[in-house]
DNA sequence: ATAGCTGCAAATGCTTTGCAAGGCC
DNA sequence: GGCCTTGCAAAGCATTTGCAGCTAT
């Protein structure tokens, strides 16, 4: 898979969700969606972009993360008040959170089984169930 | 139970965990620990204190919430990046989070059963498992 | 007396916003 | 061309911190 085809794929992917494939969005998407699934914060993505020689303002990184989340390309994970994490893996799964390092890691969905879940309170519906396994250095 | 005995209880409780029963801490603890278990943010507690005619600075509210959490009188719940919630119920249980209203509600521990949990990654230990059931208006 | 607390205001860290300039269709 | 995007800098929020003055023991 060469650089051109990656670019074309990303471009299509953005168009499919109704987002214009601007240079910034394509560059950021290329960083996010090439290789394995992973987690990021606005700051790590911004830093990774700089390292890759991609120039994008931090405001645009925030905008992009939220837009991608809205259209289902990313999923937001809340583990830390004060910082937002995003996950390129949008399928159902849960997380380890390494509190010492501030790092997230996926737990395969087979390893977390909820045997019982409450009904949603009257007048509401469950939008998502998050399981966070917080770990610290042994 | 009259006002005096509540005050005495709170004072003892603070001493037992190694915190000086200052006026501010006793006043805040009285607001928190009288009545049913409930959830709060620094802001709601500060507002409640004002309503009750208790004068405490917001900085002290933050300090107190964190000190109480450290000694196990409160538990911090992370559901929203941007705001910290605290729970007077420190026993093991999980939460509904009403995303529209920004409100937390306890789920009785019987209603959430984790049948399977992953082992902690090598070199780490599980410090806590949080289950957040996010709900929205039906 | 003295170690610990509190309050204020300033500082911080992350995130959002307003608006002019630029780019995609 | 027209509408959507971007970037910058400023504003916004929740939270933390420095430090002088106060208080519990």
Short mmCIF file of C-alpha atoms in Angstrom, two decimals, chain B:
data_model
loop_
_atom_site.label_atom_id
_atom_site.label_comp_id
_atom_site.label_asym_id
_atom_site.label_seq_id
_atom_site.Cartn_x
_atom_site.Cartn_y
_atom_site.Cartn_z
CA UNK B 1 -30.04 13.49 67.44
CA UNK B 2 -29.51 17.14 68.24
CA UNK B 3 -27.13 19.63 66.73
CA UNK B 4 -24.61 19.12 69.44
CA UNK B 5 -24.30 15.41 68.99
CA UNK B 6 -23.96 15.76 65.22
CA UNK B 7 -21.17 18.20 65.76
CA UNK B 8 -19.49 15.86 68.21
CA UNK B 9 -19.77 12.92 65.85
CA UNK B 10 -18.28 14.84 62.97
CA UNK B 11 -15.49 16.12 65.13
CA UNK B 12 -14.62 12.60 66.22
CA UNK B 13 -14.83 11.31 62.70
CA UNK B 14 -12.36 13.89 61.50
CA UNK B 15 -9.99 13.25 64.38
CA UNK B 16 -10.13 9.55 63.69
CA UNK B 17 -8.77 10.05 60.21
CA UNK B 18 -6.13 12.49 61.37
CA UNK B 19 -7.73 15.73 60.24
CA UNK B 20 -8.09 18.68 62.55
CA UNK B 21 -11.74 19.52 63.09
CA UNK B 22 -11.55 23.10 61.90
CA UNK B 23 -14.72 25.12 61.59
CA UNK B 24 -14.68 24.81 57.80
CA UNK B 25 -14.14 21.08 57.74
CA UNK B 26 -16.80 20.45 60.36
CA UNK B 27 -19.29 22.66 58.56
CA UNK B 28 -18.67 21.00 55.20
CA UNK B 29 -18.73 17.52 56.68
CA UNK B 30 -22.05 18.33 58.35
CA UNK B 31 -23.49 19.27 54.99
CA UNK B 32 -22.10 16.17 53.33
CA UNK B 33 -22.69 13.46 55.84
CA UNK B 34 -26.08 14.33 57.24
CA UNK B 35 -28.92 12.60 55.45
CA UNK B 36 -28.61 10.20 52.59
CA UNK B 37 -25.58 9.49 50.51
CA UNK B 38 -25.20 11.84 47.63
CA UNK B 39 -22.94 13.16 44.92
CA UNK B 40 -21.47 16.60 44.59
CA UNK B 41 -18.99 18.72 42.74
CA UNK B 42 -16.86 21.43 44.28
CA UNK B 43 -19.28 23.96 42.93
CA UNK B 44 -22.46 22.36 44.23
CA UNK B 45 -20.92 21.93 47.65
CA UNK B 46 -19.76 25.52 47.69
CA UNK B 47 -23.21 26.67 46.70
CA UNK B 48 -24.87 24.47 49.28
CA UNK B 49 -22.58 25.87 51.91
CA UNK B 50 -23.51 29.41 50.97
CA UNK B 51 -27.20 28.53 51.04
CA UNK B 52 -26.76 27.11 54.50
CA UNK B 53 -25.12 30.32 55.63
CA UNK B 54 -21.72 28.67 55.86
CA UNK B 55 -18.87 30.80 54.62
CA UNK B 56 -16.03 28.83 53.04
CA UNK B 57 -13.77 29.77 50.20
CA UNK B 58 -13.87 27.73 47.04
CA UNK B 59 -10.19 26.87 47.46
CA UNK B 60 -10.97 25.35 50.85
CA UNK B 61 -13.84 23.38 49.35
CA UNK B 62 -11.40 21.88 46.86
CA UNK B 63 -8.83 21.18 49.54
CA UNK B 64 -11.43 19.59 51.76
CA UNK B 65 -12.86 17.38 49.04
CA UNK B 66 -9.40 16.07 48.23
CA UNK B 67 -8.38 15.59 51.83
CA UNK B 68 -11.59 13.72 52.58
CA UNK B 69 -11.03 11.58 49.52
CA UNK B 70 -7.48 10.77 50.58
CA UNK B 71 -8.58 9.55 53.98
CA UNK B 72 -11.46 7.54 52.58
CA UNK B 73 -14.38 9.69 53.68
CA UNK B 74 -15.29 10.36 50.05
CA UNK B 75 -14.76 8.70 46.75
CA UNK B 76 -14.05 10.53 43.52
CA UNK B 77 -15.98 9.53 40.40
CA UNK B 78 -14.73 10.44 36.95
CA UNK B 79 -17.50 10.72 34.39
CA UNK B 80 -16.86 14.02 32.76
CA UNK B 81 -13.58 15.51 31.72
CA UNK B 82 -13.81 19.01 33.02
CA UNK B 83 -15.56 18.43 36.32
CA UNK B 84 -14.86 16.24 39.35
CA UNK B 85 -17.62 14.45 41.20
CA UNK B 86 -17.43 13.13 44.73
CA UNK B 87 -19.58 10.49 46.38
CA UNK B 88 -20.28 10.11 50.09
CA UNK B 89 -20.91 6.43 49.48
CA UNK B 90 -17.47 4.88 49.65
CA UNK B 91 -18.58 1.27 49.47
CA UNK B 92 -18.24 -0.70 46.27
CA UNK B 93 -20.89 0.28 43.79
CA UNK B 94 -21.31 1.72 40.33
CA UNK B 95 -23.11 4.62 38.66
CA UNK B 96 -25.64 5.89 36.23
CA UNK B 97 -24.59 9.12 34.62
CA UNK B 98 -27.34 11.24 33.13
CA UNK B 99 -25.41 12.91 30.36
CA UNK B 100 -28.09 15.48 29.62
CA UNK B 101 -28.31 16.73 33.16
CA UNK B 102 -24.80 16.02 34.37
CA UNK B 103 -26.20 14.08 37.33
CA UNK B 104 -24.90 10.90 38.95
CA UNK B 105 -26.95 8.18 40.61
CA UNK B 106 -25.81 5.07 42.45
CA UNK B 107 -26.54 1.64 41.07
CA UNK B 108 -26.91 -0.92 43.80
CA UNK B 109 -23.99 -3.30 43.65
CA UNK B 110 -26.36 -6.22 43.10
CA UNK B 111 -27.43 -4.76 39.78
CA UNK B 112 -24.01 -4.79 38.20
CA UNK B 113 -22.20 -8.09 38.11
CA UNK B 114 -18.87 -8.46 36.43
CA UNK B 115 -18.62 -12.12 35.53
CA UNK B 116 -15.16 -11.83 34.14
CA UNK B 117 -12.34 -9.44 34.75
CA UNK B 118 -8.90 -9.38 33.15
CA UNK B 119 -5.76 -9.88 35.20
CA UNK B 120 -3.80 -6.76 35.87
CA UNK B 121 -0.98 -6.35 33.36
CA UNK B 122 2.42 -7.52 34.62
CA UNK B 123 3.91 -5.11 37.11
CA UNK B 124 0.63 -3.50 38.01
CA UNK B 125 -2.27 -4.08 40.32
CA UNK B 126 -5.92 -3.19 40.02
CA UNK B 127 -6.76 -0.26 42.20
CA UNK B 128 -10.39 0.00 41.23
CA UNK B 129 -12.94 -0.99 38.65
CA UNK B 130 -15.44 1.64 37.63
CA UNK B 131 -18.59 0.88 35.72
CA UNK B 132 -20.40 3.89 34.33
CA UNK B 133 -23.77 3.37 32.69
CA UNK B 134 -24.32 6.47 30.61
CA UNK B 135 -27.93 7.30 29.95
CA UNK B 136 -29.68 9.97 27.94
CA UNK B 137 -33.27 11.08 27.65
CA UNK B 138 -35.34 8.36 26.05
#
